[in-house]
PDB file of C-alpha atoms and ligand atoms in Angstrom:
ATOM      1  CA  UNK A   1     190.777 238.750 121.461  1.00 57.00           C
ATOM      2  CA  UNK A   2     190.524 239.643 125.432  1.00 65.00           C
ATOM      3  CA  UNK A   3     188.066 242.135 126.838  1.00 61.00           C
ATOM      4  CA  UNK A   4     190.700 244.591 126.820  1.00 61.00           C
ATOM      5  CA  UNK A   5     191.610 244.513 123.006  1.00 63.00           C
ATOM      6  CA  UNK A   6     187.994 244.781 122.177  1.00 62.00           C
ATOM      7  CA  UNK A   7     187.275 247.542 124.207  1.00 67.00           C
ATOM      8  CA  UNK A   8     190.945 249.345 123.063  1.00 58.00           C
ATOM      9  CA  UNK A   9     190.104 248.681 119.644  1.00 48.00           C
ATOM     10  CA  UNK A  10     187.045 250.405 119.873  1.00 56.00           C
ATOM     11  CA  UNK A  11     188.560 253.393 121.291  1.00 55.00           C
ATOM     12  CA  UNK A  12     191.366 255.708 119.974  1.00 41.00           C
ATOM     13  CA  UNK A  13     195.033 255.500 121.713  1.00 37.00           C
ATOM     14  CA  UNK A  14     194.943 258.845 123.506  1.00 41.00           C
ATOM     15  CA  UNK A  15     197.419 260.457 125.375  1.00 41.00           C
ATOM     16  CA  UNK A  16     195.718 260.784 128.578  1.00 43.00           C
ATOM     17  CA  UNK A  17     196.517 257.851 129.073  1.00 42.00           C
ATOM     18  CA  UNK A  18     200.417 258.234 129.935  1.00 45.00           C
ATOM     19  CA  UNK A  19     199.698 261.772 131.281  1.00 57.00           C
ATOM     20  CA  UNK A  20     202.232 262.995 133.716  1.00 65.00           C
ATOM     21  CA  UNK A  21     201.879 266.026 134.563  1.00 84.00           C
ATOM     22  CA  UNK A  22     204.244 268.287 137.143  1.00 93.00           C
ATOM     23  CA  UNK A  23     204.044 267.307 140.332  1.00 97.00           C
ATOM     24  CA  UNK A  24     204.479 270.176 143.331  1.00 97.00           C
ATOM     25  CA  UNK A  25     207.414 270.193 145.447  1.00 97.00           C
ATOM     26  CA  UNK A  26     204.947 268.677 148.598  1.00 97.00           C
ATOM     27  CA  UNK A  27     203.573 266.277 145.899  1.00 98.00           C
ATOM     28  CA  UNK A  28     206.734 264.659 144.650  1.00 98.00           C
ATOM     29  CA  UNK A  29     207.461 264.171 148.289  1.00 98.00           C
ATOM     30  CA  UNK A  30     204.287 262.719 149.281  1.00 98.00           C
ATOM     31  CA  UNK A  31     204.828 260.089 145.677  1.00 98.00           C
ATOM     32  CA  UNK A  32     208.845 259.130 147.237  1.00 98.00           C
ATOM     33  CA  UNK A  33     207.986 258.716 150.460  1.00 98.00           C
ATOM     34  CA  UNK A  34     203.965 256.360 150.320  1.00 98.00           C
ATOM     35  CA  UNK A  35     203.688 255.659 146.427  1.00 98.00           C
ATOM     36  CA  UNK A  36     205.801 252.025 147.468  1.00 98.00           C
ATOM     37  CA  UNK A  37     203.195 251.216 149.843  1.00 97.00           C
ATOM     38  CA  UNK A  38     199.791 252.528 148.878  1.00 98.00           C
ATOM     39  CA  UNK A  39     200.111 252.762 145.207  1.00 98.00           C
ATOM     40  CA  UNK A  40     201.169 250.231 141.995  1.00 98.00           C
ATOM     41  CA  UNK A  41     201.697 251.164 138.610  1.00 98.00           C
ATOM     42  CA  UNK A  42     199.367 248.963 136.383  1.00 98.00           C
ATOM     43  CA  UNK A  43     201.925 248.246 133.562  1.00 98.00           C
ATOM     44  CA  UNK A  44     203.826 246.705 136.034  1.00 98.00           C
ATOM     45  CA  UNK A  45     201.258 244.619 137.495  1.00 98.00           C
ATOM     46  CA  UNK A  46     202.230 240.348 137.187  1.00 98.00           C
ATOM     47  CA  UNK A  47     199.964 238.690 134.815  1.00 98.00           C
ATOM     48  CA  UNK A  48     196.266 237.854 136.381  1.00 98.00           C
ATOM     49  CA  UNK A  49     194.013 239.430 138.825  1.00 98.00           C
ATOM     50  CA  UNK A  50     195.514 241.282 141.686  1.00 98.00           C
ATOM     51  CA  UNK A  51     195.646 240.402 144.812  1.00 98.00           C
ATOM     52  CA  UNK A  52     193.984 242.740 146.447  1.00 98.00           C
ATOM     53  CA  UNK A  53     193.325 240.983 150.393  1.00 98.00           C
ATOM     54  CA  UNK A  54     197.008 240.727 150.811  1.00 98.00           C
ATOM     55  CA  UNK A  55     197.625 244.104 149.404  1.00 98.00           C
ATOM     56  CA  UNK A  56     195.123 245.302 151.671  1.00 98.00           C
ATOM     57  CA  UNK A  57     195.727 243.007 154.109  1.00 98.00           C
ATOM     58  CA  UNK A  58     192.454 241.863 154.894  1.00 98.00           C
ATOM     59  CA  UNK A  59     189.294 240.770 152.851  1.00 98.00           C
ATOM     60  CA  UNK A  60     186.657 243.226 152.546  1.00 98.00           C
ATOM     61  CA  UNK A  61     184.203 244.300 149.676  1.00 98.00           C
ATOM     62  CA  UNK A  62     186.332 245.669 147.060  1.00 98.00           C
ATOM     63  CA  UNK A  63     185.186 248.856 145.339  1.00 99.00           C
ATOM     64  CA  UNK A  64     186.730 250.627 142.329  1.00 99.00           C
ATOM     65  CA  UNK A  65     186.798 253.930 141.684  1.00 98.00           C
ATOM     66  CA  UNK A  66     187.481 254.648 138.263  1.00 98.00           C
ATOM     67  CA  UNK A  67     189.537 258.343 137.660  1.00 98.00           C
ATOM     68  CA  UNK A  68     190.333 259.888 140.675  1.00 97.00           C
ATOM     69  CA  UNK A  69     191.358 263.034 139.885  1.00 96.00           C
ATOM     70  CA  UNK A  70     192.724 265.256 142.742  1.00 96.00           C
ATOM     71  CA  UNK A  71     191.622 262.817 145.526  1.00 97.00           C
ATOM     72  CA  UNK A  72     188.975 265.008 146.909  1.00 96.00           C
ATOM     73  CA  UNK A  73     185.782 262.851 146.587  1.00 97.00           C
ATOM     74  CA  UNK A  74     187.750 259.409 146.999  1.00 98.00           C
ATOM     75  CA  UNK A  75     189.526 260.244 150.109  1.00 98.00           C
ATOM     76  CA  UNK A  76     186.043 261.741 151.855  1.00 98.00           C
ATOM     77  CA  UNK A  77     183.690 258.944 150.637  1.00 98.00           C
ATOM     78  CA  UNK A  78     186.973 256.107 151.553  1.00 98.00           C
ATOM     79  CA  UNK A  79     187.386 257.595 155.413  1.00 98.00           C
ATOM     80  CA  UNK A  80     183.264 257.152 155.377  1.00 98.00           C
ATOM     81  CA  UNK A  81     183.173 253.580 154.207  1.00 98.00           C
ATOM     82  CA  UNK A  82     185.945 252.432 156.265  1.00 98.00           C
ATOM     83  CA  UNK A  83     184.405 248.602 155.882  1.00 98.00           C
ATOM     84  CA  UNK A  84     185.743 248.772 152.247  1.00 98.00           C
ATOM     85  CA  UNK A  85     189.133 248.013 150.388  1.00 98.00           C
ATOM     86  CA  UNK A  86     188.439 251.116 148.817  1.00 99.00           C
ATOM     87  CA  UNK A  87     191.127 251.430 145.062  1.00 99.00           C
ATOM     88  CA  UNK A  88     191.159 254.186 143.309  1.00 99.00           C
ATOM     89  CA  UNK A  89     192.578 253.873 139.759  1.00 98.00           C
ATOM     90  CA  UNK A  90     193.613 257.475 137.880  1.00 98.00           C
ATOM     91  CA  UNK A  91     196.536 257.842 135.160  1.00 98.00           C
ATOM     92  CA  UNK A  92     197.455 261.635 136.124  1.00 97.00           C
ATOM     93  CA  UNK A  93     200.322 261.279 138.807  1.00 98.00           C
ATOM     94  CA  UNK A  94     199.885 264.863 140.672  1.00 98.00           C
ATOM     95  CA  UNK A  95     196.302 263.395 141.406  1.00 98.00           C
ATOM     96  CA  UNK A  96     197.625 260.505 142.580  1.00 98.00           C
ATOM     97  CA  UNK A  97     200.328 262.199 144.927  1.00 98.00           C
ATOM     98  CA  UNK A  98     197.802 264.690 146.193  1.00 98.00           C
ATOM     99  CA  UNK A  99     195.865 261.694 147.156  1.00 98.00           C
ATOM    100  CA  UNK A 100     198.142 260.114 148.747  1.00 98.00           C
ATOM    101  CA  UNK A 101     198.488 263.436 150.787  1.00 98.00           C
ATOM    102  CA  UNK A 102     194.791 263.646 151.484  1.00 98.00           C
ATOM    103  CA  UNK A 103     195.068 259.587 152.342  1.00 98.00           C
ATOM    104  CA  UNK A 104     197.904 260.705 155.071  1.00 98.00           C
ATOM    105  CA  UNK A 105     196.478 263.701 156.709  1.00 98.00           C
ATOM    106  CA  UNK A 106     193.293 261.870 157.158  1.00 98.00           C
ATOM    107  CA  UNK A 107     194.885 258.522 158.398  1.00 98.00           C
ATOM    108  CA  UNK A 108     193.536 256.434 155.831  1.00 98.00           C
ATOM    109  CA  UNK A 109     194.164 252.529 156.128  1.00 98.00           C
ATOM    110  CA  UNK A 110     191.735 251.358 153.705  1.00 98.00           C
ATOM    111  CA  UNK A 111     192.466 253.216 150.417  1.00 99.00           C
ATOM    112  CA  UNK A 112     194.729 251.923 147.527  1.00 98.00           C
ATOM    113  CA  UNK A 113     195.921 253.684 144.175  1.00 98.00           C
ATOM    114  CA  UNK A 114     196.771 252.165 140.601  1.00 98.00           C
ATOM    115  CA  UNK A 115     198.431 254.425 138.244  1.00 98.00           C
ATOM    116  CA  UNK A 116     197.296 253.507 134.506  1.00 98.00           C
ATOM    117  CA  UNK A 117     194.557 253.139 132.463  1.00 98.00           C
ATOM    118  CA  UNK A 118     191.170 250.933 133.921  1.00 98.00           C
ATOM    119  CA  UNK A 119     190.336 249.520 130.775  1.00 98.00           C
ATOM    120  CA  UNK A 120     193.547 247.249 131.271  1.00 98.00           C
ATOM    121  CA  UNK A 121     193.039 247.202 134.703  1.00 98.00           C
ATOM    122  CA  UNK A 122     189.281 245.540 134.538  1.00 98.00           C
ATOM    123  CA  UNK A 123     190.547 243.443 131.360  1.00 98.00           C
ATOM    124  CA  UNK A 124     193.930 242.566 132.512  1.00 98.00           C
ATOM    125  CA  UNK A 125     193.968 242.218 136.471  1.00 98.00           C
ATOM    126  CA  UNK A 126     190.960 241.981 137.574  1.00 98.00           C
ATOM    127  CA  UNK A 127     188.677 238.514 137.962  1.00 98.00           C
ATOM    128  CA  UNK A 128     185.334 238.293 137.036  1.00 98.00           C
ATOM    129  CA  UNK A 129     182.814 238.901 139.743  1.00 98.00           C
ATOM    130  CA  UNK A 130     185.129 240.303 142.328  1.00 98.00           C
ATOM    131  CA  UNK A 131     184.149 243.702 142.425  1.00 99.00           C
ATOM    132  CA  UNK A 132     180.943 245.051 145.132  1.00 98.00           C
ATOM    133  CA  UNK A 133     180.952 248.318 143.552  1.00 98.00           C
ATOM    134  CA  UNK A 134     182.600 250.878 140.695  1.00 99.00           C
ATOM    135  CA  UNK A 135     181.937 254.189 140.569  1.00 98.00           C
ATOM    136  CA  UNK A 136     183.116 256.674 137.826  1.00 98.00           C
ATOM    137  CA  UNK A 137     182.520 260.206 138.680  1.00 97.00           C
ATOM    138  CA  UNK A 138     182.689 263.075 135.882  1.00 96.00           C
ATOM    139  CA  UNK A 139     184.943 261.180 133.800  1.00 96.00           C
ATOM    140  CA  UNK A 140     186.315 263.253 130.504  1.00 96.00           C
ATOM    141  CA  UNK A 141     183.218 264.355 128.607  1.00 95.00           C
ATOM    142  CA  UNK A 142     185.267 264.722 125.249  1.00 97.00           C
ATOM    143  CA  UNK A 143     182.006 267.402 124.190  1.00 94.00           C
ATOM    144  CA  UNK A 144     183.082 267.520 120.402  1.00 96.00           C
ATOM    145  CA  UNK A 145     181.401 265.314 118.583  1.00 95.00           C
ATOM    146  CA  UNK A 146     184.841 264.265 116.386  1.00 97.00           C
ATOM    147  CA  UNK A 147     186.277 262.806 120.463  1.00 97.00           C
ATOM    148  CA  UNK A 148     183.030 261.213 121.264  1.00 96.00           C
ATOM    149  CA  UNK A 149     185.191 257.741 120.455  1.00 96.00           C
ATOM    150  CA  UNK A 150     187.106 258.804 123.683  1.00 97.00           C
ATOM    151  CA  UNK A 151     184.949 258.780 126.065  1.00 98.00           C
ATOM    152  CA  UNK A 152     185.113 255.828 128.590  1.00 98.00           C
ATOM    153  CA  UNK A 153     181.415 254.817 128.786  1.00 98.00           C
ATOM    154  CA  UNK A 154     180.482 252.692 125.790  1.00 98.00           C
ATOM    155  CA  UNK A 155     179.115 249.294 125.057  1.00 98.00           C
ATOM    156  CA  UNK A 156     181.858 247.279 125.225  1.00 98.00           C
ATOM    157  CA  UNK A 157     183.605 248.791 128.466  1.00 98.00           C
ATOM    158  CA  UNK A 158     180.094 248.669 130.150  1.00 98.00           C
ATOM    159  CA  UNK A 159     180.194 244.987 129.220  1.00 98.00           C
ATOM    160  CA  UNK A 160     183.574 244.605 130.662  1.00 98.00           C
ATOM    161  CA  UNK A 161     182.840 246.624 134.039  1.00 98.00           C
ATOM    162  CA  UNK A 162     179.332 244.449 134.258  1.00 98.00           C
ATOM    163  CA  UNK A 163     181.573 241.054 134.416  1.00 98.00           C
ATOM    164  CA  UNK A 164     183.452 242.148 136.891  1.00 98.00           C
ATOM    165  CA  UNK A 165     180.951 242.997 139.171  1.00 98.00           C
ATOM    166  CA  UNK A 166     179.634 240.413 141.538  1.00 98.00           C
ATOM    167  CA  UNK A 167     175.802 239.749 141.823  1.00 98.00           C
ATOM    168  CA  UNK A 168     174.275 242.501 143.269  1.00 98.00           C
ATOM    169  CA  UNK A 169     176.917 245.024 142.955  1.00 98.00           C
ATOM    170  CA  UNK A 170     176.849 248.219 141.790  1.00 98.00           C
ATOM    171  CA  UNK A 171     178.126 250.625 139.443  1.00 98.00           C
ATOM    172  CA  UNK A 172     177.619 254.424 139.763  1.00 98.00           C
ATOM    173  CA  UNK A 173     178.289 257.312 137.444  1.00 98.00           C
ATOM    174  CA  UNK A 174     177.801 260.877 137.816  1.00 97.00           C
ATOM    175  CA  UNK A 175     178.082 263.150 134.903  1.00 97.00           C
ATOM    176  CA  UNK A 176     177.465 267.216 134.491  1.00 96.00           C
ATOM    177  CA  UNK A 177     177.497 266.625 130.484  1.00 95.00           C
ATOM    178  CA  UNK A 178     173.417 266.493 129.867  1.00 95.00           C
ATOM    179  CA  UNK A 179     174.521 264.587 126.513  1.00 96.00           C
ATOM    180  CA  UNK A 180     177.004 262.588 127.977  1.00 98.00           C
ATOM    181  CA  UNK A 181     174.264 261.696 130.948  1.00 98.00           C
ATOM    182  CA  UNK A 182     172.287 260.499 127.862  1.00 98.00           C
ATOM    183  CA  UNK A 183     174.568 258.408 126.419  1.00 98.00           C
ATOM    184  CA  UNK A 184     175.591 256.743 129.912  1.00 98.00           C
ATOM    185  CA  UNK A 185     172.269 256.057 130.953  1.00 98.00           C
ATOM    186  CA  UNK A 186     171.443 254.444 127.166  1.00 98.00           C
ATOM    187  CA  UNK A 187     174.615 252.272 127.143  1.00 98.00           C
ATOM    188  CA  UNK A 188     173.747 251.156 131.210  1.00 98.00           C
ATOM    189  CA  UNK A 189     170.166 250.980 129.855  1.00 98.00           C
ATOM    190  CA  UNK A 190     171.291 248.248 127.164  1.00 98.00           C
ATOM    191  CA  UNK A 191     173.846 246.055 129.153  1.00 98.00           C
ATOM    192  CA  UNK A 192     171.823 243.305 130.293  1.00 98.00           C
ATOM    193  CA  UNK A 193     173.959 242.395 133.307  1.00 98.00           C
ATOM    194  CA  UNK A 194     172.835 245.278 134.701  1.00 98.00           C
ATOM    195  CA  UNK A 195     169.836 246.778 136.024  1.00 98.00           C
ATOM    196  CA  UNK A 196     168.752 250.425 136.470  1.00 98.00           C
ATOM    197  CA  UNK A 197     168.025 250.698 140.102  1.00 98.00           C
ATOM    198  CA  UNK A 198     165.610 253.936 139.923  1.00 98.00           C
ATOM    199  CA  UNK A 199     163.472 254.900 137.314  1.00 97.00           C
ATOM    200  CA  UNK A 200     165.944 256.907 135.008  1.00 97.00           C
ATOM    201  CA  UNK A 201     168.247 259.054 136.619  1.00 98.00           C
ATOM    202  CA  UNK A 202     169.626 258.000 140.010  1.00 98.00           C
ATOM    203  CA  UNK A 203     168.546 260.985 143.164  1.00 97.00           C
ATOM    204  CA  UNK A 204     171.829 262.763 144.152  1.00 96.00           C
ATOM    205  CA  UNK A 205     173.077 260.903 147.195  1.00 96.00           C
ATOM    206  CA  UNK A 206     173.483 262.452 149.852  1.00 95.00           C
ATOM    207  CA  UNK A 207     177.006 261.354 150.479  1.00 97.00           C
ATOM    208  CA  UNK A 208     178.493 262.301 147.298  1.00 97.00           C
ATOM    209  CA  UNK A 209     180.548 264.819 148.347  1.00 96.00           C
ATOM    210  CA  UNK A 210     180.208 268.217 145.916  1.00 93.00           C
ATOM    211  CA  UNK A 211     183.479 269.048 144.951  1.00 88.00           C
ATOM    212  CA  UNK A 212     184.365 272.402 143.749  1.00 84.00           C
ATOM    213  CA  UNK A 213     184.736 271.171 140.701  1.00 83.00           C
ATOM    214  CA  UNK A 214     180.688 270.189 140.517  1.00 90.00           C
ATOM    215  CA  UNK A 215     179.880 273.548 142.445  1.00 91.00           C
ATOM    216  CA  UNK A 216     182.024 275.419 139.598  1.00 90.00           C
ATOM    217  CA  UNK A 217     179.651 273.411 137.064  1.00 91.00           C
ATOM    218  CA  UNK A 218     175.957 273.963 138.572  1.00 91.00           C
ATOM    219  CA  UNK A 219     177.496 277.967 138.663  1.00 94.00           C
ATOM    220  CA  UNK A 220     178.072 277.589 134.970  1.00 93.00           C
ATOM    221  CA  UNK A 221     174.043 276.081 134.318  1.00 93.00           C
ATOM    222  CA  UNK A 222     175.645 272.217 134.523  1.00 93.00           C
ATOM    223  CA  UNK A 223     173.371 270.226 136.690  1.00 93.00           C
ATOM    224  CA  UNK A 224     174.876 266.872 137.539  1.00 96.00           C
ATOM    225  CA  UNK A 225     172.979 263.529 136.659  1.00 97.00           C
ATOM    226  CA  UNK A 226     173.822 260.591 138.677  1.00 98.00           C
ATOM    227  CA  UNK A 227     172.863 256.903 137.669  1.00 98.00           C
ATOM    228  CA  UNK A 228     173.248 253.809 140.009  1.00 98.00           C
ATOM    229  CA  UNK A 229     172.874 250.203 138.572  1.00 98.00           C
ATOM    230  CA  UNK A 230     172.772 246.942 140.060  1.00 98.00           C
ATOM    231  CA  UNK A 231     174.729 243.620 138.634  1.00 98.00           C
ATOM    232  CA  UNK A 232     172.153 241.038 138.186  1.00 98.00           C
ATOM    233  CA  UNK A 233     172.332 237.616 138.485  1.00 93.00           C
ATOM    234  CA  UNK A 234     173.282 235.163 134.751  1.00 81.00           C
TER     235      UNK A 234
HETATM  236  C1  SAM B   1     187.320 265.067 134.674  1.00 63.91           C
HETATM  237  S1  SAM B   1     188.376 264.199 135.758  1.00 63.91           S
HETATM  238  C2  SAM B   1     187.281 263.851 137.144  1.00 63.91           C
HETATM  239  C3  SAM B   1     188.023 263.508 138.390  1.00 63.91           C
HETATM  240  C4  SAM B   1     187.183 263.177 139.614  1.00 63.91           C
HETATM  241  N1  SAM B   1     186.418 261.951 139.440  1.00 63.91           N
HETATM  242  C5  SAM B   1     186.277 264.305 140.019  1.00 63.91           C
HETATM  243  O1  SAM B   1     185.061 264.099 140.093  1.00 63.91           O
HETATM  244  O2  SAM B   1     186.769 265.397 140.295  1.00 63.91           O
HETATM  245  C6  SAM B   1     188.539 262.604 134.974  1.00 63.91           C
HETATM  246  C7  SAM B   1     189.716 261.785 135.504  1.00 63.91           C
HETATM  247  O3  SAM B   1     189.705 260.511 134.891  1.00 63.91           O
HETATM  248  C8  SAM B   1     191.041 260.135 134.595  1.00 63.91           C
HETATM  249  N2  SAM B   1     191.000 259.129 133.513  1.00 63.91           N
HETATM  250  C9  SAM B   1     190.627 259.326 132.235  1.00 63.91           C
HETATM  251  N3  SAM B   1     190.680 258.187 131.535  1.00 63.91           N
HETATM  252  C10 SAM B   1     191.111 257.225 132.380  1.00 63.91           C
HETATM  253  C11 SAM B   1     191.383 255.835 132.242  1.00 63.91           C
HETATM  254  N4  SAM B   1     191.216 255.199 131.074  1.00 63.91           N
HETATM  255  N5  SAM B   1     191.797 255.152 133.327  1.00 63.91           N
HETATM  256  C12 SAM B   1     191.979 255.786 134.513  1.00 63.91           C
HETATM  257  N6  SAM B   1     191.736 257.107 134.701  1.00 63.91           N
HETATM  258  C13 SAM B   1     191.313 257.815 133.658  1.00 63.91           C
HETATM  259  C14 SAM B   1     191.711 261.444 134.220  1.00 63.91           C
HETATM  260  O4  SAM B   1     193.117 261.397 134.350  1.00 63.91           O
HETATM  261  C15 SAM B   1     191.068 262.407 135.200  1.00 63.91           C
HETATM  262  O5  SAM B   1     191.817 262.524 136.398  1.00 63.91           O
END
């Protein structure tokens, strides 16, 4: 069984997955006109780990960021690391398009999109050790108990993410959920690939942008945890 089946088996086939979602007029533009040249759909991928120097068309660290969203923190934090082949991996398309919008007003050269889900993605296409860095920023919290199966941060995909880091690298997550904070910094805790850089939760950097989104939370009484590991060496 790959890494992939064993992490898919573990978690319920959910929808999200192939959601679409209506794209604005701007949007669908933005998708015809730079989707060919700064984004791939992960289905479609050939067999084995991407290529990502020639896609890029350089080498550079190579950091993942794991569900997007509407582009705002990925295009910000890519135009301030410009020294990174910065992907960005989402499944909801008008994220994607707005990103690529974001990616074009700013004059972005170092940021690339998959469309599809990053389980298959870190399974399927990517090799082991190759990453310098994944981060994973408010991913679904799936609060009901019934969905907790859902959410992305268990075991088996920290096990997966942890291979594919190279020595040294890091993974960072940033939750407003306090239980889902919990859970994340348990199932980091336990994968012993990885170690906790801080003691506990991670201080909010600096240069994590807030995005309304977080604002809207800490307004509501949701204070955001962060948590920043480190890939070890075998
Ligand atoms: C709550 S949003 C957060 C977006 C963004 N990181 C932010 O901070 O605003 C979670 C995002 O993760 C994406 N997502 C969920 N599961 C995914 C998966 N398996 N692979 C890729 N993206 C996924 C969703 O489509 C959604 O855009």
């Amino acid at each position: 069984m790959t890494p992939t089946d064993q992490v898919s088996r573990k978690r319920s086939i959910v929808s999200f997955v192939h959601r679409g979602g209506r794209m604005t007029v701007g949007q669908d533009r933005a998708w015809q006109r730079s989707w060919p040249r700064l984004g791939k759909q992960v289905p479609e991928l050939p067999p084995g780990p991407l290529d990502t120097d020639s896609w890029f068309g350089r080498e550079a660290p190579l950091l993942l960021e794991i569900g997007s969203g509407m582009g705002e923190t990925t295009s910000l934090l890519a135009q301030a690391e410009p020294g990174t082949n910065y992907l960005a991996i989402d499944v909801y398309q008008p994220g994607l398009a707005q990103l690529i919008l974001r990616a074009e007003a700013m004059g972005l050269t170092n940021l690339r999109m998959l469309r599809g889900d990053a389980v298959v993605l870190l399974g399927a296409h990517t090799a082991p050790g190759s990453l310098s860095a994944v981060r994973l920023f408010f991913p679904d919290p799936w609060p009901k108990k019934k969905h907790h199966k859902r959410r992305l941060v268990q075991p088996d995909f920290v096990a997966l993410l942890a291979s594919r880091l190279a020595p040294g690298g890091t993974v960072h997550m940033a939750t407003d959920w306090a239980e889902y904070a919990d859970q994340m910094l348990e199932v980091l805790s336990g994968q012993p690939l990885l170690r906790n850089r801080f003691d506990g939760w991670a201080p909010r950097p600096d240069w994590r942008p807030v995005t309304k989104f977080e604002s809207r939370a800490q307004e509501e009484g949701r204070i955001s945890r962060d948590l920043i590991f480190e890939r070890v060496n075998d």
